[in-house]
mmCIF file of C-alpha atoms and ligand atoms in Angstrom:
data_model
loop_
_atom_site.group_PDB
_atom_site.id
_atom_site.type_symbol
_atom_site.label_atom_id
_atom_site.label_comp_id
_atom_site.label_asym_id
_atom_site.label_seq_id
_atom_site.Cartn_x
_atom_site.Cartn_y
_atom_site.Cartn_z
ATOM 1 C CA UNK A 1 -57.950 -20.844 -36.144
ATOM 2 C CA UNK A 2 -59.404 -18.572 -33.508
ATOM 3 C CA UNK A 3 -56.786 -17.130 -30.459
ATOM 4 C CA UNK A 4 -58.853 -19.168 -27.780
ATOM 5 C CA UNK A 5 -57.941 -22.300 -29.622
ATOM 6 C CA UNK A 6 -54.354 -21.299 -30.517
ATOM 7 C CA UNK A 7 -53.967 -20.836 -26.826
ATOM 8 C CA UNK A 8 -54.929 -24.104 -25.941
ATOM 9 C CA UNK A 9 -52.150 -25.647 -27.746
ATOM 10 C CA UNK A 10 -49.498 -24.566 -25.600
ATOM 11 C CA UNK A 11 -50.123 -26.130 -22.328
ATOM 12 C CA UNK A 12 -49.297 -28.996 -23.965
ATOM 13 C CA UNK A 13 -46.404 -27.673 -25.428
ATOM 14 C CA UNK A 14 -42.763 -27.687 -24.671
ATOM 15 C CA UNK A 15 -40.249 -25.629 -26.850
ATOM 16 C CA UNK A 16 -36.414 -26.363 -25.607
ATOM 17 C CA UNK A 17 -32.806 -26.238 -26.732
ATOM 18 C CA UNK A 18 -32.578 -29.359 -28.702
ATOM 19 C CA UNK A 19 -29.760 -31.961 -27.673
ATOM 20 C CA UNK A 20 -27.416 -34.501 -29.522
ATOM 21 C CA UNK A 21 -30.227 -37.221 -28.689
ATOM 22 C CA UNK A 22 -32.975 -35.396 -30.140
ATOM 23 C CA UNK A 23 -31.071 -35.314 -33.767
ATOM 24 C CA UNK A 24 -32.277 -38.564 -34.885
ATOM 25 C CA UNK A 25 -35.983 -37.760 -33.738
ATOM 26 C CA UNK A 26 -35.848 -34.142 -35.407
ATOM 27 C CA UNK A 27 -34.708 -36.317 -38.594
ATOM 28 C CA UNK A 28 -37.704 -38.764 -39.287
ATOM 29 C CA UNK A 29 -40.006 -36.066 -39.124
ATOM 30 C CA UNK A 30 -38.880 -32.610 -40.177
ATOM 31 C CA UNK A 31 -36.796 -31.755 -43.181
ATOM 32 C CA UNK A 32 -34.196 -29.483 -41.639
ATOM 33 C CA UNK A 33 -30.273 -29.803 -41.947
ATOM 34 C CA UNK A 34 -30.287 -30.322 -37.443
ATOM 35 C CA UNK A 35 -26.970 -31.990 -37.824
ATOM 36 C CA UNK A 36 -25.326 -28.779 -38.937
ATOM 37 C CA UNK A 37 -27.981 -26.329 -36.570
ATOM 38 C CA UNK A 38 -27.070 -28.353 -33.854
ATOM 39 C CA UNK A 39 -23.291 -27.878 -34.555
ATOM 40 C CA UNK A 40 -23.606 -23.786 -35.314
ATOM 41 C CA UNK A 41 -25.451 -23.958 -31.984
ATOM 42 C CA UNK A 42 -23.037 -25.490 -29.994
ATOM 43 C CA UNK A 43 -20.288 -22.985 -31.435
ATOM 44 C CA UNK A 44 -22.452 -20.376 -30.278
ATOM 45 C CA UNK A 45 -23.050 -18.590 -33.512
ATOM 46 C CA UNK A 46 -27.358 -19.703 -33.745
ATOM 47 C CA UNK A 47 -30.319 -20.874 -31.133
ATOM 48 C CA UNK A 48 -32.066 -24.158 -32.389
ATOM 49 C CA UNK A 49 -35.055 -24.588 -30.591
ATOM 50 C CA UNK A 50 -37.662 -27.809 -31.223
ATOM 51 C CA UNK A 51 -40.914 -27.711 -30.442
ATOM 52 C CA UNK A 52 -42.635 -31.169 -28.295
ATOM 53 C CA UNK A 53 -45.308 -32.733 -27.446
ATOM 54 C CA UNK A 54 -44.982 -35.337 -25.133
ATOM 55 C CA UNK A 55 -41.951 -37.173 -26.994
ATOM 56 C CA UNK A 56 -43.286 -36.036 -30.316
ATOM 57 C CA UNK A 57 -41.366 -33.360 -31.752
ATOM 58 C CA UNK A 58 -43.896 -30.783 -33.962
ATOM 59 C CA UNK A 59 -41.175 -28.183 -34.889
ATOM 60 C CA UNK A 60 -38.333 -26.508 -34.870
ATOM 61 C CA UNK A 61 -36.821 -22.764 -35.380
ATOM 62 C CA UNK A 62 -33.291 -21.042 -35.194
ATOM 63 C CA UNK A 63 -32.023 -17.907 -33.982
ATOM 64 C CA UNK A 64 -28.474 -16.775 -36.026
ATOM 65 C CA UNK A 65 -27.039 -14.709 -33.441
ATOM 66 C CA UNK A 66 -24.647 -12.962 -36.452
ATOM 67 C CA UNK A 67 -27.782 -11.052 -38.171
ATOM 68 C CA UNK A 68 -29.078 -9.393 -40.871
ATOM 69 C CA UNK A 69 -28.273 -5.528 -41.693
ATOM 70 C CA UNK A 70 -31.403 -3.620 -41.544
ATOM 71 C CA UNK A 71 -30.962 -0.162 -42.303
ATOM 72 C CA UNK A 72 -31.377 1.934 -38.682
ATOM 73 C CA UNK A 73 -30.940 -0.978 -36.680
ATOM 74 C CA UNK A 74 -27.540 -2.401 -37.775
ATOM 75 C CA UNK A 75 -27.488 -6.517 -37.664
ATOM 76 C CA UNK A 76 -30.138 -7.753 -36.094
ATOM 77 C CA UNK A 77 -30.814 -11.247 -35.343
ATOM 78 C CA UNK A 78 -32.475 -13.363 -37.663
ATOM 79 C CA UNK A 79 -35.046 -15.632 -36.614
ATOM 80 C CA UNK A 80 -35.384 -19.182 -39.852
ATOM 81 C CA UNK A 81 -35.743 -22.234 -40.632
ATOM 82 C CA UNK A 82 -39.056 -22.339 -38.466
ATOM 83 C CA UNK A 83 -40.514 -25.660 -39.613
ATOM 84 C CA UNK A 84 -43.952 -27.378 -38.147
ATOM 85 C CA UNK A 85 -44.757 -31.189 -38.909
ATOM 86 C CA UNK A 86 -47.447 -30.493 -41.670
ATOM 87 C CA UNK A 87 -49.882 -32.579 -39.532
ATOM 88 C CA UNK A 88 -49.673 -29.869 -36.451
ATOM 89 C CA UNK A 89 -50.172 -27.238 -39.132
ATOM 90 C CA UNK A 90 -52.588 -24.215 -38.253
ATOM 91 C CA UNK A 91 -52.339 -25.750 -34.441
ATOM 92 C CA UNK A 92 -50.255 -22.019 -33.135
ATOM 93 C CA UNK A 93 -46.744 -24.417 -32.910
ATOM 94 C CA UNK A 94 -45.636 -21.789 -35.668
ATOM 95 C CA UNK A 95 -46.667 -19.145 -33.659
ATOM 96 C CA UNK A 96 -45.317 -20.085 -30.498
ATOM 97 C CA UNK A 97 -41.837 -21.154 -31.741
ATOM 98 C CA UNK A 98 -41.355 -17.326 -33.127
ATOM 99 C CA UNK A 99 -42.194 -16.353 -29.669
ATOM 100 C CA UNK A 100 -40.023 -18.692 -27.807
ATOM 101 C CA UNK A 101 -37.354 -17.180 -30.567
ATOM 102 C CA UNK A 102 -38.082 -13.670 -30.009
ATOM 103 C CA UNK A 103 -37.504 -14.335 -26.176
ATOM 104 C CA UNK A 104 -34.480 -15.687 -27.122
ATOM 105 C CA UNK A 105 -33.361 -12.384 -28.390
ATOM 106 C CA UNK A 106 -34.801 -10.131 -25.734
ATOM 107 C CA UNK A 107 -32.908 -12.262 -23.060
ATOM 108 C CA UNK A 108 -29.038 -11.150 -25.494
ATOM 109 C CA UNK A 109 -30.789 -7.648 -25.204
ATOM 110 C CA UNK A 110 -31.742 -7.614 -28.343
ATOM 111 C CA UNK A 111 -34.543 -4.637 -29.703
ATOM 112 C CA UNK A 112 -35.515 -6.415 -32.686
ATOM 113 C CA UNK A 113 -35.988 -9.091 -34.573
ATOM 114 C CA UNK A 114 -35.601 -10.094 -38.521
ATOM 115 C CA UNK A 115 -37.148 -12.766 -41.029
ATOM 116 C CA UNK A 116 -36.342 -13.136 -44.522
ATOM 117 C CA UNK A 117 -39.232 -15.212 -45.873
ATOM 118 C CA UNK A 118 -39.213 -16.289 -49.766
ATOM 119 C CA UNK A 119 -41.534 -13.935 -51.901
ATOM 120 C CA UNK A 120 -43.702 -16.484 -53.460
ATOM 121 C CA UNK A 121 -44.046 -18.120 -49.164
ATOM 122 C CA UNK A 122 -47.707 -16.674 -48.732
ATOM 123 C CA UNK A 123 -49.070 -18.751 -45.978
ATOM 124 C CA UNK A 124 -45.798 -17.691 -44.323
ATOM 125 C CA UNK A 125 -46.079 -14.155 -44.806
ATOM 126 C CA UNK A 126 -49.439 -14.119 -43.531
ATOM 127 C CA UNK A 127 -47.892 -15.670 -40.059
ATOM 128 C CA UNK A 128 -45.190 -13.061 -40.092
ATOM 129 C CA UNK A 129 -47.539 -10.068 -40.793
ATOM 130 C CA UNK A 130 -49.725 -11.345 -38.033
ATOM 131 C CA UNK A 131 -46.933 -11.549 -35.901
ATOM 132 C CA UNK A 132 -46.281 -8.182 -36.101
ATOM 133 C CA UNK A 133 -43.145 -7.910 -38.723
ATOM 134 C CA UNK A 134 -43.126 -5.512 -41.618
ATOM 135 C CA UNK A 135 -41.773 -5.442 -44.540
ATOM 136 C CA UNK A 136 -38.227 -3.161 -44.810
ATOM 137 C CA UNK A 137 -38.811 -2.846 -48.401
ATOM 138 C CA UNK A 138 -34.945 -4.785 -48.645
ATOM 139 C CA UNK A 139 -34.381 -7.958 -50.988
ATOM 140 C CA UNK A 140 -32.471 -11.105 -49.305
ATOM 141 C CA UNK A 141 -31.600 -14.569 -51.192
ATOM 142 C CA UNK A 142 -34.166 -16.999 -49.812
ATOM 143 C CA UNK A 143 -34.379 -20.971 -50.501
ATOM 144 C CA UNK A 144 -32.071 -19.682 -53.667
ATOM 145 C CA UNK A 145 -35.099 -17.247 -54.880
ATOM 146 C CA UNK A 146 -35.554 -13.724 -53.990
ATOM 147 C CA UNK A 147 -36.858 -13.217 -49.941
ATOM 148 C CA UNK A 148 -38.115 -10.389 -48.251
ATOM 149 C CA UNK A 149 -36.366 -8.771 -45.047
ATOM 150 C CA UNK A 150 -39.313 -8.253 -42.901
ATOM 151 C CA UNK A 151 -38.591 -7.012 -39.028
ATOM 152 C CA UNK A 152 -39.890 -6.530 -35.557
ATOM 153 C CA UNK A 153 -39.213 -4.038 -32.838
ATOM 154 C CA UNK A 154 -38.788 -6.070 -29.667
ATOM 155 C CA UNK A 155 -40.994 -4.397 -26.378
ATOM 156 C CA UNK A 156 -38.705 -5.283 -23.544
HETATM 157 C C1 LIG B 1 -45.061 -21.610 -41.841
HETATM 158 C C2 LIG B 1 -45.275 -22.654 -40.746
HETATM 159 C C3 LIG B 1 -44.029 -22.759 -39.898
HETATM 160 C C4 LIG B 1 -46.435 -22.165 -39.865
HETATM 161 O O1 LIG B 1 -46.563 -23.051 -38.761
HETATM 162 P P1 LIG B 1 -47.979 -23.270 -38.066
HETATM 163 O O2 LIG B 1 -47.761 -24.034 -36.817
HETATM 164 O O3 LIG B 1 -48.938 -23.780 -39.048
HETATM 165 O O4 LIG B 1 -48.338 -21.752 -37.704
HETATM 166 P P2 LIG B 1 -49.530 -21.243 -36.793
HETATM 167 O O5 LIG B 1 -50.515 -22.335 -36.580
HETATM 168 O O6 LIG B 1 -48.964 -20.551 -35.622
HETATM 169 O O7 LIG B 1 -50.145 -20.147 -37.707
HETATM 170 C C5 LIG B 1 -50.870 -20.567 -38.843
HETATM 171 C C6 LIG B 1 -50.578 -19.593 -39.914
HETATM 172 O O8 LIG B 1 -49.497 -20.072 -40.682
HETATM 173 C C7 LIG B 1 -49.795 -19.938 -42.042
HETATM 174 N N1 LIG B 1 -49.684 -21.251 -42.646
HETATM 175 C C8 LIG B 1 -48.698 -21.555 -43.490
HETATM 176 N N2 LIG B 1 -48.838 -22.806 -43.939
HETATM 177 C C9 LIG B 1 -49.921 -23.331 -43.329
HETATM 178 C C10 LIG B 1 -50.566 -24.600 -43.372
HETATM 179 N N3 LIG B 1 -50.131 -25.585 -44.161
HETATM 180 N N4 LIG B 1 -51.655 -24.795 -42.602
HETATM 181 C C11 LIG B 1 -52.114 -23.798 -41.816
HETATM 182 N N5 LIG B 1 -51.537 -22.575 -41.743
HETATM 183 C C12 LIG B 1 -50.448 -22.342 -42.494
HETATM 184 C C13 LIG B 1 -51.143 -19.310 -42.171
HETATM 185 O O9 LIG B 1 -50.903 -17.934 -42.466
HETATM 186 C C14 LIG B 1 -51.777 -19.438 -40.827
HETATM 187 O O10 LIG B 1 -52.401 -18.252 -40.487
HETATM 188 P P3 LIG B 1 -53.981 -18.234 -40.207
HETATM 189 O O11 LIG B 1 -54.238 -19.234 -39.107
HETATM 190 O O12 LIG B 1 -54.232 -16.847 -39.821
HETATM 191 O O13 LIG B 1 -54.577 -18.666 -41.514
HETATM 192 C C15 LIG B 1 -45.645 -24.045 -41.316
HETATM 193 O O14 LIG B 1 -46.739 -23.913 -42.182
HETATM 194 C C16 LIG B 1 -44.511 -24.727 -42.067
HETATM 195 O O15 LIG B 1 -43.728 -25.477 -41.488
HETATM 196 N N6 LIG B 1 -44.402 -24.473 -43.387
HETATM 197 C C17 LIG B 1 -43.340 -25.063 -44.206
HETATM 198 C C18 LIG B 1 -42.000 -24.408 -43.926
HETATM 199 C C19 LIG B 1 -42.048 -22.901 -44.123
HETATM 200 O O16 LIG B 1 -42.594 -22.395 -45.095
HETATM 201 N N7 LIG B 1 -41.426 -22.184 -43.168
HETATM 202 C C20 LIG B 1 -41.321 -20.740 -43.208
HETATM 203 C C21 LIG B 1 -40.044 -20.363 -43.881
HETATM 204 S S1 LIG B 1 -39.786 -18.606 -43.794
#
């Protein structure tokens, strides 16, 4: 998909703090645990963000405000579970809900970002690399496999 096109998606697009109501919603059509998101988020410790459009939610991602060490940066925030209904696949909602995440951080006053995406995660690696995030050369556990610990520096 070319940048004009991924750029048309988000006029259409809202990306907020989900609620208690939206639970139910996020449930029939994305696989994440929101119950529990929803409850880290509320005690502070994660953003949980969903993606809509219209009264259709396309996504969701999470912020954990507690971090990953990353040598030379100390814990830095991770950004996960960034999930896009696999019809609105390739549409930029990915894309978008990283940088709605990464704002996220920069409004803490946070300098950088972290991912730690599952090794054998290709398609998702590609997204991250073309997001700008590299590859610290650290190992993380990752959907119970080994993950790579991939970062961004932050411009303010
Ligand atoms: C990874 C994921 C969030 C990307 O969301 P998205 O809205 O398709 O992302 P964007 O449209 O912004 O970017 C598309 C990029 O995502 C990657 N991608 C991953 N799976 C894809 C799919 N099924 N269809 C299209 N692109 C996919 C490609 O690298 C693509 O890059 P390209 O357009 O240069 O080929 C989505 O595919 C998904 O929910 N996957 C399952 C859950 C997952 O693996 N999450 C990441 C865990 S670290």
């Amino acid at each position: 998909m070319d940048i004009e096109t991924r750029a048309a998606v988000a006029p259409r697009m809202e990306i907020r703090d989900v609620t208690p109501g939206d639970v139910p919603r996020l449930e029939r059509v994305l696989t994440g645990a929101h119950a529990q998101q929803l409850a880290n988020a509320v005690a502070g410790r994660r953003a949980f963000l969903a993606a809509w459009r219209g009264e259709e939610p396309v996504g969701t991602v999470v912020v954990r405000w507690t971090g990953v060490p990353v040598d030379g940066h100390g814990p830095v925030p991770e950004i996960g579970s960034l999930e896009v209904v696999p019809a609105r696949r390739g549409d930029g909602i990915g894309s978008l809900l990283v940088a709605a995440a990464e704002q996220r951080v920069r409004e803490r006053g946070g300098t950088a970002a972290a991912i730690v995406v599952a090794q054998d995660n290709r398609d998702a690696r590609r997204l991250y690399e073309r997001l700008g995030y590299r590859d610290t050369g650290a190992r993380r556990a990752a959907d119970g496999g080994a993950g790579l610990l991939l970062v961004r520096t932050l411009a303010g």
